[in-house]
Amino acid sequence: MRTPSGAPGQTEQPDAHAEHGRRVASMFGRIARWYDFLNHSLSLGQDVYWRYRLARCLRLPPGGMLLDLACGTMDVTLEALRQYPDARVAALDFSGPMLARGRDKATRAGKATAVLPALADGRRLPLPDASADAASIAFGIRNILPREEAFRELFRVLRPGGRLCVLEFGSGRTRIWKGAYNFYLDRLLPLAGRVISGDAGAYRYLADTIRDFPDARALGAEMLAAGFADVRWQPHLSGIVYVHVARKAADGADEG
Ligand SMILES: C[S@@+](CC[C@H](N)C(=O)[O-])C[C@H]1O[C@@H](n2cnc3c(N)ncnc32)[C@H](O)[C@@H]1O
Protein backbone atom coordinates (compact mmCIF):
# COMPACT_ATOMS: atom_id res chain seq x y z
CA MET A 1 0.00 0.00 0.00
CA ARG A 2 1.39 3.40 -0.93
CA THR A 3 1.79 5.71 2.03
CA PRO A 4 3.49 8.91 0.88
CA SER A 5 3.28 10.39 4.36
CA GLY A 6 5.39 7.57 5.66
CA ALA A 7 2.42 5.88 7.33
CA PRO A 8 2.66 2.09 7.31
CA GLY A 9 0.24 0.07 5.23
CA GLN A 10 -2.24 -2.63 6.23
CA THR A 11 0.25 -5.43 5.80
CA GLU A 12 3.14 -4.10 7.88
CA GLN A 13 4.29 -5.10 11.36
CA PRO A 14 2.59 -4.42 14.73
CA ASP A 15 5.37 -2.02 15.81
CA ALA A 16 4.87 -0.03 12.63
CA HIS A 17 1.15 0.14 13.38
CA ALA A 18 1.82 1.37 16.92
CA GLU A 19 4.21 4.00 15.57
CA HIS A 20 1.62 5.02 12.98
CA GLY A 21 -0.93 5.42 15.79
CA ARG A 22 1.44 7.60 17.81
CA ARG A 23 2.05 9.84 14.81
CA VAL A 24 -1.65 10.15 14.02
CA ALA A 25 -2.56 10.93 17.63
CA SER A 26 0.15 13.56 17.83
CA MET A 27 -0.94 15.11 14.54
CA PHE A 28 -4.57 15.44 15.65
CA GLY A 29 -3.32 16.84 18.95
CA ARG A 30 -1.50 19.60 17.05
CA ILE A 31 -4.47 20.59 14.88
CA ALA A 32 -7.25 20.06 17.46
CA ARG A 33 -7.88 23.77 18.02
CA TRP A 34 -8.35 24.38 14.29
CA TYR A 35 -10.08 21.13 13.46
CA ASP A 36 -13.74 22.23 13.53
CA PHE A 37 -13.12 25.48 11.71
CA LEU A 38 -11.12 23.79 8.94
CA ASN A 39 -13.60 20.95 8.69
CA HIS A 40 -16.56 23.22 8.14
CA SER A 41 -14.77 25.68 5.87
CA LEU A 42 -12.93 23.15 3.68
CA SER A 43 -16.13 21.16 3.11
CA LEU A 44 -18.17 24.36 2.61
CA GLY A 45 -20.40 23.25 5.46
CA GLN A 46 -21.28 19.91 3.80
CA ASP A 47 -19.79 17.95 6.70
CA VAL A 48 -22.73 18.95 8.89
CA TYR A 49 -25.14 17.30 6.46
CA TRP A 50 -22.95 14.18 6.13
CA ARG A 51 -22.92 13.67 9.89
CA TYR A 52 -26.69 14.23 9.97
CA ARG A 53 -27.09 11.43 7.39
CA LEU A 54 -24.74 9.17 9.33
CA ALA A 55 -26.68 9.64 12.56
CA ARG A 56 -29.97 8.92 10.76
CA CYS A 57 -28.65 5.49 9.79
CA LEU A 58 -27.88 4.46 13.37
CA ARG A 59 -31.50 3.63 14.33
CA LEU A 60 -30.72 3.76 18.04
CA PRO A 61 -33.46 2.24 20.21
CA PRO A 62 -34.97 4.44 22.98
CA GLY A 63 -32.38 4.92 25.73
CA GLY A 64 -29.81 3.11 23.61
CA MET A 65 -26.04 3.27 23.94
CA LEU A 66 -23.99 4.50 20.99
CA LEU A 67 -20.28 3.95 20.59
CA ASP A 68 -18.84 6.90 18.64
CA LEU A 69 -15.35 5.73 17.79
CA ALA A 70 -12.68 8.25 16.73
CA CYS A 71 -15.17 10.82 17.97
CA GLY A 72 -12.66 13.69 17.74
CA THR A 73 -14.39 16.91 18.73
CA MET A 74 -17.71 15.03 19.03
CA ASP A 75 -19.74 16.44 16.15
CA VAL A 76 -21.22 12.98 15.47
CA THR A 77 -21.79 12.39 19.19
CA LEU A 78 -23.76 15.64 19.46
CA GLU A 79 -25.69 15.11 16.23
CA ALA A 80 -26.67 11.62 17.46
CA LEU A 81 -27.87 13.10 20.75
CA ARG A 82 -29.87 15.69 18.81
CA GLN A 83 -31.63 12.92 16.85
CA TYR A 84 -31.90 10.46 19.76
CA PRO A 85 -32.23 12.76 22.81
CA ASP A 86 -32.45 9.99 25.40
CA ALA A 87 -29.43 8.05 24.13
CA ARG A 88 -26.05 7.78 25.87
CA VAL A 89 -22.78 7.91 23.99
CA ALA A 90 -19.42 6.35 24.71
CA ALA A 91 -17.23 8.87 22.88
CA LEU A 92 -13.80 7.32 22.30
CA ASP A 93 -10.68 8.75 20.72
CA PHE A 94 -6.96 8.38 21.28
CA SER A 95 -6.18 12.10 21.00
CA GLY A 96 -6.50 13.90 24.35
CA PRO A 97 -6.75 17.40 22.85
CA MET A 98 -9.49 16.37 20.37
CA LEU A 99 -11.41 14.65 23.16
CA ALA A 100 -11.03 17.67 25.46
CA ARG A 101 -12.52 19.98 22.85
CA GLY A 102 -15.35 17.53 22.33
CA ARG A 103 -16.01 17.37 26.06
CA ASP A 104 -16.20 21.19 26.20
CA LYS A 105 -18.67 21.20 23.31
CA ALA A 106 -20.82 18.56 25.00
CA THR A 107 -20.86 20.63 28.18
CA ARG A 108 -21.81 23.80 26.29
CA ALA A 109 -24.61 21.86 24.56
CA GLY A 110 -25.91 20.70 27.95
CA LYS A 111 -25.19 17.07 27.01
CA ALA A 112 -22.26 16.29 29.28
CA THR A 113 -24.20 13.80 31.37
CA ALA A 114 -25.18 11.80 28.27
CA VAL A 115 -21.59 11.44 27.09
CA LEU A 116 -18.91 9.17 28.47
CA PRO A 117 -15.64 10.36 26.92
CA ALA A 118 -12.64 8.06 27.06
CA LEU A 119 -9.15 7.91 25.64
CA ALA A 120 -8.94 4.67 23.72
CA ASP A 121 -7.33 3.10 20.69
CA GLY A 122 -9.88 1.80 18.17
CA ARG A 123 -7.94 -1.43 17.94
CA ARG A 124 -8.59 -2.27 21.62
CA LEU A 125 -11.92 -0.98 22.83
CA PRO A 126 -12.44 -0.71 26.60
CA LEU A 127 -16.02 -1.97 26.33
CA PRO A 128 -17.59 -5.33 27.13
CA ASP A 129 -18.88 -7.65 24.42
CA ALA A 130 -22.31 -6.76 23.00
CA SER A 131 -22.55 -3.56 25.07
CA ALA A 132 -23.35 -1.00 22.34
CA ASP A 133 -26.69 -0.69 20.57
CA ALA A 134 -25.05 1.03 17.59
CA ALA A 135 -21.62 2.25 16.56
CA SER A 136 -20.45 5.14 14.42
CA ILE A 137 -17.10 6.14 13.04
CA ALA A 138 -16.78 9.31 10.96
CA PHE A 139 -13.57 10.11 9.09
CA GLY A 140 -11.78 7.82 11.52
CA ILE A 141 -11.42 4.36 10.00
CA ARG A 142 -9.10 5.79 7.34
CA ASN A 143 -6.59 6.60 10.08
CA ILE A 144 -6.59 3.21 11.78
CA LEU A 145 -4.15 0.51 10.75
CA PRO A 146 -4.81 -2.30 10.43
CA ARG A 147 -8.51 -1.58 9.81
CA GLU A 148 -9.46 -5.20 10.38
CA GLU A 149 -8.55 -4.89 14.07
CA ALA A 150 -10.93 -1.95 14.46
CA PHE A 151 -13.71 -3.75 12.57
CA ARG A 152 -13.18 -6.85 14.73
CA GLU A 153 -13.48 -4.75 17.90
CA LEU A 154 -16.54 -2.88 16.62
CA PHE A 155 -18.17 -6.21 15.83
CA ARG A 156 -17.34 -7.56 19.29
CA VAL A 157 -18.81 -4.63 21.25
CA LEU A 158 -21.99 -4.31 19.16
CA ARG A 159 -25.03 -6.15 20.41
CA PRO A 160 -26.60 -8.59 17.95
CA GLY A 161 -28.91 -6.64 15.66
CA GLY A 162 -26.95 -3.39 16.20
CA ARG A 163 -25.75 -1.24 13.34
CA LEU A 164 -22.31 0.02 12.44
CA CYS A 165 -22.35 3.23 10.38
CA VAL A 166 -19.16 4.48 8.78
CA LEU A 167 -18.71 7.91 7.20
CA GLU A 168 -15.59 8.21 5.11
CA PHE A 169 -14.15 9.82 2.01
CA GLY A 170 -14.51 7.95 -1.26
CA SER A 171 -11.45 6.74 -3.12
CA GLY A 172 -11.94 9.12 -6.03
CA ARG A 173 -12.29 6.44 -8.67
CA THR A 174 -15.89 7.39 -9.38
CA ARG A 175 -15.61 11.11 -8.89
CA ILE A 176 -17.03 13.14 -11.71
CA TRP A 177 -14.74 16.10 -11.21
CA LYS A 178 -11.56 14.18 -10.66
CA GLY A 179 -9.14 16.92 -11.80
CA ALA A 180 -10.75 19.55 -9.62
CA TYR A 181 -10.83 17.19 -6.68
CA ASN A 182 -7.16 16.27 -7.08
CA PHE A 183 -6.30 19.97 -7.22
CA TYR A 184 -8.28 20.43 -4.04
CA LEU A 185 -6.51 17.54 -2.32
CA ASP A 186 -3.00 18.30 -3.53
CA ARG A 187 -2.94 22.07 -3.39
CA LEU A 188 -5.82 23.71 -1.58
CA LEU A 189 -5.97 21.38 1.40
CA PRO A 190 -2.25 21.61 2.37
CA LEU A 191 -2.27 25.36 1.67
CA ALA A 192 -5.32 26.00 3.84
CA GLY A 193 -3.90 23.68 6.50
CA ARG A 194 -0.59 25.57 6.50
CA VAL A 195 -2.09 29.06 6.50
CA ILE A 196 -4.70 28.38 9.18
CA SER A 197 -3.26 25.69 11.42
CA GLY A 198 0.42 26.16 10.55
CA ASP A 199 0.56 22.42 9.79
CA ALA A 200 0.60 21.70 6.06
CA GLY A 201 1.86 18.18 6.81
CA ALA A 202 -1.34 17.24 8.60
CA TYR A 203 -3.46 18.26 5.63
CA ARG A 204 -1.09 16.57 3.19
CA TYR A 205 -1.55 13.44 5.32
CA LEU A 206 -5.31 13.89 4.91
CA ALA A 207 -4.97 14.03 1.10
CA ASP A 208 -2.64 11.01 1.04
CA THR A 209 -4.90 8.85 3.19
CA ILE A 210 -7.94 9.74 1.09
CA ARG A 211 -6.11 8.64 -2.03
CA ASP A 212 -4.85 5.41 -0.44
CA PHE A 213 -8.21 4.43 1.01
CA PRO A 214 -10.07 1.47 -0.58
CA ASP A 215 -13.08 2.21 -2.76
CA ALA A 216 -16.60 1.79 -1.42
CA ARG A 217 -16.96 -1.81 -2.62
CA ALA A 218 -13.61 -2.89 -1.15
CA LEU A 219 -14.44 -1.25 2.18
CA GLY A 220 -17.78 -3.05 2.16
CA ALA A 221 -15.94 -6.32 1.55
CA GLU A 222 -13.71 -5.63 4.58
CA MET A 223 -16.80 -5.13 6.72
CA LEU A 224 -18.30 -8.40 5.47
CA ALA A 225 -15.01 -10.15 6.20
CA ALA A 226 -15.18 -8.83 9.78
CA GLY A 227 -18.51 -10.64 10.21
CA PHE A 228 -21.02 -7.88 9.48
CA ALA A 229 -24.15 -8.59 7.46
CA ASP A 230 -26.36 -6.46 5.21
CA VAL A 231 -23.47 -4.22 4.24
CA ARG A 232 -24.53 -1.37 1.96
CA TRP A 233 -23.30 2.08 1.14
CA GLN A 234 -24.58 5.36 -0.14
CA PRO A 235 -22.52 8.03 -1.95
CA HIS A 236 -22.83 11.72 -1.15
CA LEU A 237 -21.59 14.60 -3.27
CA SER A 238 -20.85 12.35 -6.26
CA GLY A 239 -18.91 9.84 -4.19
CA ILE A 240 -16.66 12.31 -2.39
CA VAL A 241 -17.92 10.71 0.79
CA TYR A 242 -19.79 7.48 1.50
CA VAL A 243 -21.90 6.24 4.36
CA HIS A 244 -21.53 2.48 4.85
CA VAL A 245 -24.15 0.75 6.99
CA ALA A 246 -23.81 -2.79 8.29
CA ARG A 247 -25.49 -4.93 10.90
CA LYS A 248 -24.30 -7.50 13.38
CA ALA A 249 -26.70 -10.33 12.67
CA ALA A 250 -28.76 -11.50 15.64
CA ASP A 251 -27.37 -14.79 17.07
CA GLY A 252 -24.96 -15.02 14.19
CA ALA A 253 -27.91 -15.47 11.82
CA ASP A 254 -27.66 -13.54 8.57
CA GLU A 255 -31.28 -12.49 8.37
CA GLY A 256 -32.27 -9.24 6.62
C1 LIG B 1 -10.65 13.21 11.05
S1 LIG B 1 -10.91 13.06 12.76
C2 LIG B 1 -12.65 12.69 12.84
C3 LIG B 1 -13.29 13.16 14.11
C4 LIG B 1 -14.81 13.08 14.16
N1 LIG B 1 -15.29 11.73 14.09
C5 LIG B 1 -15.46 13.92 13.10
O1 LIG B 1 -16.36 13.44 12.42
O2 LIG B 1 -15.06 15.09 12.95
C6 LIG B 1 -10.20 11.50 13.08
C7 LIG B 1 -10.13 11.15 14.55
O3 LIG B 1 -9.76 9.79 14.65
C8 LIG B 1 -8.95 9.65 15.78
N2 LIG B 1 -8.22 8.39 15.63
C9 LIG B 1 -7.38 8.04 14.63
N3 LIG B 1 -6.91 6.79 14.83
C10 LIG B 1 -7.46 6.35 15.99
C11 LIG B 1 -7.34 5.15 16.73
N4 LIG B 1 -6.54 4.14 16.33
N5 LIG B 1 -8.06 5.02 17.85
C12 LIG B 1 -8.85 6.04 18.30
N6 LIG B 1 -8.99 7.21 17.64
C13 LIG B 1 -8.29 7.36 16.49
C14 LIG B 1 -8.08 10.90 15.76
O4 LIG B 1 -7.49 11.17 17.01
C15 LIG B 1 -9.08 11.95 15.33
O5 LIG B 1 -9.70 12.57 16.43
Tab-separated table of C-alpha atoms and ligand atoms in Angstrom:
chain	number	residue	atom	x	y	z
A	1	MET	CA	0.000	0.000	0.000
A	2	ARG	CA	1.391	3.402	-0.926
A	3	THR	CA	1.792	5.706	2.035
A	4	PRO	CA	3.492	8.906	0.884
A	5	SER	CA	3.283	10.392	4.356
A	6	GLY	CA	5.392	7.566	5.663
A	7	ALA	CA	2.424	5.883	7.328
A	8	PRO	CA	2.656	2.089	7.313
A	9	GLY	CA	0.242	0.069	5.235
A	10	GLN	CA	-2.241	-2.627	6.234
A	11	THR	CA	0.255	-5.431	5.796
A	12	GLU	CA	3.136	-4.101	7.884
A	13	GLN	CA	4.291	-5.101	11.361
A	14	PRO	CA	2.588	-4.422	14.727
A	15	ASP	CA	5.367	-2.022	15.806
A	16	ALA	CA	4.872	-0.027	12.633
A	17	HIS	CA	1.148	0.140	13.383
A	18	ALA	CA	1.823	1.372	16.915
A	19	GLU	CA	4.214	3.999	15.568
A	20	HIS	CA	1.620	5.025	12.984
A	21	GLY	CA	-0.930	5.419	15.791
A	22	ARG	CA	1.436	7.603	17.807
A	23	ARG	CA	2.055	9.839	14.814
A	24	VAL	CA	-1.654	10.151	14.015
A	25	ALA	CA	-2.563	10.929	17.633
A	26	SER	CA	0.154	13.556	17.831
A	27	MET	CA	-0.944	15.114	14.537
A	28	PHE	CA	-4.571	15.440	15.651
A	29	GLY	CA	-3.323	16.836	18.949
A	30	ARG	CA	-1.502	19.596	17.055
A	31	ILE	CA	-4.471	20.587	14.881
A	32	ALA	CA	-7.249	20.061	17.461
A	33	ARG	CA	-7.884	23.772	18.020
A	34	TRP	CA	-8.346	24.380	14.286
A	35	TYR	CA	-10.083	21.127	13.463
A	36	ASP	CA	-13.738	22.227	13.529
A	37	PHE	CA	-13.124	25.480	11.711
A	38	LEU	CA	-11.118	23.794	8.944
A	39	ASN	CA	-13.601	20.952	8.686
A	40	HIS	CA	-16.560	23.220	8.140
A	41	SER	CA	-14.773	25.679	5.867
A	42	LEU	CA	-12.934	23.149	3.676
A	43	SER	CA	-16.130	21.160	3.113
A	44	LEU	CA	-18.170	24.364	2.612
A	45	GLY	CA	-20.403	23.249	5.459
A	46	GLN	CA	-21.285	19.910	3.798
A	47	ASP	CA	-19.789	17.947	6.697
A	48	VAL	CA	-22.731	18.953	8.894
A	49	TYR	CA	-25.139	17.298	6.457
A	50	TRP	CA	-22.951	14.175	6.126
A	51	ARG	CA	-22.917	13.673	9.891
A	52	TYR	CA	-26.688	14.233	9.967
A	53	ARG	CA	-27.089	11.432	7.389
A	54	LEU	CA	-24.742	9.169	9.331
A	55	ALA	CA	-26.679	9.638	12.564
A	56	ARG	CA	-29.974	8.924	10.756
A	57	CYS	CA	-28.654	5.486	9.792
A	58	LEU	CA	-27.882	4.463	13.372
A	59	ARG	CA	-31.498	3.634	14.334
A	60	LEU	CA	-30.723	3.757	18.042
A	61	PRO	CA	-33.458	2.245	20.210
A	62	PRO	CA	-34.971	4.436	22.985
A	63	GLY	CA	-32.385	4.923	25.730
A	64	GLY	CA	-29.806	3.112	23.605
A	65	MET	CA	-26.035	3.269	23.936
A	66	LEU	CA	-23.988	4.505	20.987
A	67	LEU	CA	-20.281	3.951	20.594
A	68	ASP	CA	-18.841	6.897	18.641
A	69	LEU	CA	-15.349	5.729	17.791
A	70	ALA	CA	-12.679	8.252	16.728
A	71	CYS	CA	-15.170	10.817	17.972
A	72	GLY	CA	-12.664	13.687	17.736
A	73	THR	CA	-14.390	16.905	18.727
A	74	MET	CA	-17.706	15.032	19.032
A	75	ASP	CA	-19.739	16.438	16.154
A	76	VAL	CA	-21.220	12.984	15.475
A	77	THR	CA	-21.794	12.394	19.192
A	78	LEU	CA	-23.756	15.644	19.464
A	79	GLU	CA	-25.693	15.106	16.233
A	80	ALA	CA	-26.666	11.618	17.460
A	81	LEU	CA	-27.871	13.097	20.754
A	82	ARG	CA	-29.875	15.685	18.812
A	83	GLN	CA	-31.628	12.925	16.847
A	84	TYR	CA	-31.901	10.464	19.762
A	85	PRO	CA	-32.233	12.761	22.813
A	86	ASP	CA	-32.449	9.988	25.404
A	87	ALA	CA	-29.426	8.054	24.127
A	88	ARG	CA	-26.048	7.776	25.867
A	89	VAL	CA	-22.778	7.910	23.986
A	90	ALA	CA	-19.418	6.348	24.715
A	91	ALA	CA	-17.228	8.866	22.877
A	92	LEU	CA	-13.799	7.324	22.304
A	93	ASP	CA	-10.679	8.754	20.719
A	94	PHE	CA	-6.957	8.384	21.284
A	95	SER	CA	-6.175	12.103	21.003
A	96	GLY	CA	-6.499	13.899	24.349
A	97	PRO	CA	-6.748	17.403	22.847
A	98	MET	CA	-9.489	16.373	20.371
A	99	LEU	CA	-11.412	14.646	23.156
A	100	ALA	CA	-11.027	17.670	25.464
A	101	ARG	CA	-12.522	19.983	22.851
A	102	GLY	CA	-15.350	17.529	22.331
A	103	ARG	CA	-16.009	17.372	26.060
A	104	ASP	CA	-16.201	21.192	26.198
A	105	LYS	CA	-18.666	21.203	23.307
A	106	ALA	CA	-20.821	18.560	25.001
A	107	THR	CA	-20.856	20.634	28.180
A	108	ARG	CA	-21.810	23.801	26.294
A	109	ALA	CA	-24.606	21.865	24.558
A	110	GLY	CA	-25.908	20.698	27.952
A	111	LYS	CA	-25.187	17.073	27.010
A	112	ALA	CA	-22.255	16.288	29.279
A	113	THR	CA	-24.200	13.796	31.365
A	114	ALA	CA	-25.184	11.804	28.266
A	115	VAL	CA	-21.591	11.439	27.095
A	116	LEU	CA	-18.913	9.165	28.465
A	117	PRO	CA	-15.640	10.359	26.923
A	118	ALA	CA	-12.643	8.057	27.064
A	119	LEU	CA	-9.150	7.913	25.642
A	120	ALA	CA	-8.936	4.665	23.715
A	121	ASP	CA	-7.334	3.097	20.686
A	122	GLY	CA	-9.877	1.801	18.174
A	123	ARG	CA	-7.936	-1.431	17.943
A	124	ARG	CA	-8.587	-2.270	21.617
A	125	LEU	CA	-11.916	-0.976	22.825
A	126	PRO	CA	-12.436	-0.709	26.600
A	127	LEU	CA	-16.023	-1.966	26.334
A	128	PRO	CA	-17.589	-5.335	27.135
A	129	ASP	CA	-18.884	-7.651	24.425
A	130	ALA	CA	-22.305	-6.759	23.004
A	131	SER	CA	-22.548	-3.561	25.069
A	132	ALA	CA	-23.346	-0.998	22.344
A	133	ASP	CA	-26.694	-0.685	20.573
A	134	ALA	CA	-25.046	1.026	17.588
A	135	ALA	CA	-21.620	2.254	16.561
A	136	SER	CA	-20.449	5.145	14.419
A	137	ILE	CA	-17.095	6.141	13.043
A	138	ALA	CA	-16.775	9.307	10.964
A	139	PHE	CA	-13.571	10.106	9.088
A	140	GLY	CA	-11.784	7.825	11.520
A	141	ILE	CA	-11.418	4.356	9.997
A	142	ARG	CA	-9.096	5.794	7.341
A	143	ASN	CA	-6.589	6.599	10.078
A	144	ILE	CA	-6.586	3.211	11.783
A	145	LEU	CA	-4.148	0.510	10.748
A	146	PRO	CA	-4.814	-2.297	10.429
A	147	ARG	CA	-8.509	-1.581	9.805
A	148	GLU	CA	-9.459	-5.202	10.377
A	149	GLU	CA	-8.553	-4.894	14.072
A	150	ALA	CA	-10.927	-1.952	14.463
A	151	PHE	CA	-13.709	-3.746	12.566
A	152	ARG	CA	-13.182	-6.845	14.733
A	153	GLU	CA	-13.483	-4.750	17.902
A	154	LEU	CA	-16.536	-2.881	16.621
A	155	PHE	CA	-18.169	-6.215	15.835
A	156	ARG	CA	-17.337	-7.559	19.292
A	157	VAL	CA	-18.814	-4.631	21.248
A	158	LEU	CA	-21.994	-4.309	19.163
A	159	ARG	CA	-25.033	-6.148	20.414
A	160	PRO	CA	-26.603	-8.588	17.955
A	161	GLY	CA	-28.913	-6.635	15.659
A	162	GLY	CA	-26.950	-3.394	16.205
A	163	ARG	CA	-25.750	-1.236	13.338
A	164	LEU	CA	-22.307	0.022	12.437
A	165	CYS	CA	-22.354	3.233	10.378
A	166	VAL	CA	-19.164	4.477	8.777
A	167	LEU	CA	-18.712	7.906	7.196
A	168	GLU	CA	-15.588	8.209	5.115
A	169	PHE	CA	-14.150	9.824	2.011
A	170	GLY	CA	-14.511	7.950	-1.261
A	171	SER	CA	-11.449	6.740	-3.121
A	172	GLY	CA	-11.939	9.125	-6.029
A	173	ARG	CA	-12.294	6.441	-8.673
A	174	THR	CA	-15.894	7.393	-9.383
A	175	ARG	CA	-15.614	11.105	-8.886
A	176	ILE	CA	-17.026	13.143	-11.706
A	177	TRP	CA	-14.737	16.101	-11.211
A	178	LYS	CA	-11.559	14.175	-10.659
A	179	GLY	CA	-9.139	16.917	-11.800
A	180	ALA	CA	-10.746	19.548	-9.621
A	181	TYR	CA	-10.835	17.195	-6.680
A	182	ASN	CA	-7.164	16.266	-7.083
A	183	PHE	CA	-6.304	19.966	-7.217
A	184	TYR	CA	-8.281	20.435	-4.037
A	185	LEU	CA	-6.511	17.539	-2.315
A	186	ASP	CA	-2.995	18.299	-3.534
A	187	ARG	CA	-2.941	22.071	-3.395
A	188	LEU	CA	-5.817	23.711	-1.582
A	189	LEU	CA	-5.967	21.381	1.401
A	190	PRO	CA	-2.247	21.606	2.372
A	191	LEU	CA	-2.273	25.357	1.673
A	192	ALA	CA	-5.315	26.003	3.840
A	193	GLY	CA	-3.899	23.682	6.504
A	194	ARG	CA	-0.595	25.573	6.495
A	195	VAL	CA	-2.091	29.057	6.497
A	196	ILE	CA	-4.701	28.381	9.176
A	197	SER	CA	-3.263	25.687	11.421
A	198	GLY	CA	0.421	26.164	10.545
A	199	ASP	CA	0.558	22.423	9.794
A	200	ALA	CA	0.599	21.701	6.058
A	201	GLY	CA	1.860	18.179	6.808
A	202	ALA	CA	-1.344	17.242	8.604
A	203	TYR	CA	-3.462	18.257	5.630
A	204	ARG	CA	-1.092	16.571	3.189
A	205	TYR	CA	-1.552	13.443	5.322
A	206	LEU	CA	-5.312	13.885	4.908
A	207	ALA	CA	-4.973	14.026	1.105
A	208	ASP	CA	-2.644	11.010	1.043
A	209	THR	CA	-4.897	8.854	3.195
A	210	ILE	CA	-7.944	9.741	1.094
A	211	ARG	CA	-6.111	8.640	-2.031
A	212	ASP	CA	-4.854	5.406	-0.438
A	213	PHE	CA	-8.210	4.427	1.013
A	214	PRO	CA	-10.074	1.472	-0.578
A	215	ASP	CA	-13.081	2.215	-2.764
A	216	ALA	CA	-16.603	1.787	-1.416
A	217	ARG	CA	-16.957	-1.814	-2.623
A	218	ALA	CA	-13.612	-2.887	-1.148
A	219	LEU	CA	-14.436	-1.246	2.181
A	220	GLY	CA	-17.785	-3.046	2.155
A	221	ALA	CA	-15.938	-6.323	1.553
A	222	GLU	CA	-13.706	-5.635	4.577
A	223	MET	CA	-16.805	-5.132	6.724
A	224	LEU	CA	-18.298	-8.395	5.472
A	225	ALA	CA	-15.012	-10.154	6.204
A	226	ALA	CA	-15.179	-8.832	9.779
A	227	GLY	CA	-18.510	-10.638	10.205
A	228	PHE	CA	-21.024	-7.883	9.475
A	229	ALA	CA	-24.150	-8.588	7.464
A	230	ASP	CA	-26.356	-6.462	5.209
A	231	VAL	CA	-23.470	-4.221	4.242
A	232	ARG	CA	-24.527	-1.370	1.960
A	233	TRP	CA	-23.303	2.078	1.139
A	234	GLN	CA	-24.576	5.359	-0.138
A	235	PRO	CA	-22.524	8.026	-1.951
A	236	HIS	CA	-22.835	11.717	-1.152
A	237	LEU	CA	-21.586	14.599	-3.266
A	238	SER	CA	-20.846	12.347	-6.257
A	239	GLY	CA	-18.906	9.841	-4.191
A	240	ILE	CA	-16.659	12.311	-2.393
A	241	VAL	CA	-17.923	10.714	0.790
A	242	TYR	CA	-19.794	7.483	1.499
A	243	VAL	CA	-21.903	6.237	4.363
A	244	HIS	CA	-21.530	2.477	4.852
A	245	VAL	CA	-24.151	0.754	6.986
A	246	ALA	CA	-23.808	-2.793	8.294
A	247	ARG	CA	-25.490	-4.934	10.898
A	248	LYS	CA	-24.296	-7.504	13.376
A	249	ALA	CA	-26.701	-10.325	12.671
A	250	ALA	CA	-28.758	-11.497	15.639
A	251	ASP	CA	-27.370	-14.793	17.067
A	252	GLY	CA	-24.960	-15.024	14.189
A	253	ALA	CA	-27.906	-15.468	11.815
A	254	ASP	CA	-27.663	-13.545	8.572
A	255	GLU	CA	-31.278	-12.490	8.372
A	256	GLY	CA	-32.271	-9.239	6.621
B	1	LIG	C1	-10.651	13.211	11.052
B	1	LIG	S1	-10.914	13.061	12.764
B	1	LIG	C2	-12.646	12.693	12.835
B	1	LIG	C3	-13.287	13.159	14.110
B	1	LIG	C4	-14.811	13.083	14.158
B	1	LIG	N1	-15.290	11.726	14.094
B	1	LIG	C5	-15.460	13.921	13.102
B	1	LIG	O1	-16.365	13.437	12.422
B	1	LIG	O2	-15.063	15.089	12.951
B	1	LIG	C6	-10.202	11.496	13.081
B	1	LIG	C7	-10.126	11.153	14.549
B	1	LIG	O3	-9.759	9.791	14.645
B	1	LIG	C8	-8.947	9.652	15.783
B	1	LIG	N2	-8.216	8.389	15.628
B	1	LIG	C9	-7.383	8.038	14.632
B	1	LIG	N3	-6.905	6.795	14.829
B	1	LIG	C10	-7.460	6.352	15.989
B	1	LIG	C11	-7.338	5.147	16.728
B	1	LIG	N4	-6.541	4.143	16.333
B	1	LIG	N5	-8.059	5.023	17.851
B	1	LIG	C12	-8.851	6.039	18.296
B	1	LIG	N6	-8.988	7.209	17.642
B	1	LIG	C13	-8.294	7.360	16.491
B	1	LIG	C14	-8.075	10.896	15.756
B	1	LIG	O4	-7.488	11.166	17.011
B	1	LIG	C15	-9.084	11.951	15.330
B	1	LIG	O5	-9.703	12.569	16.430
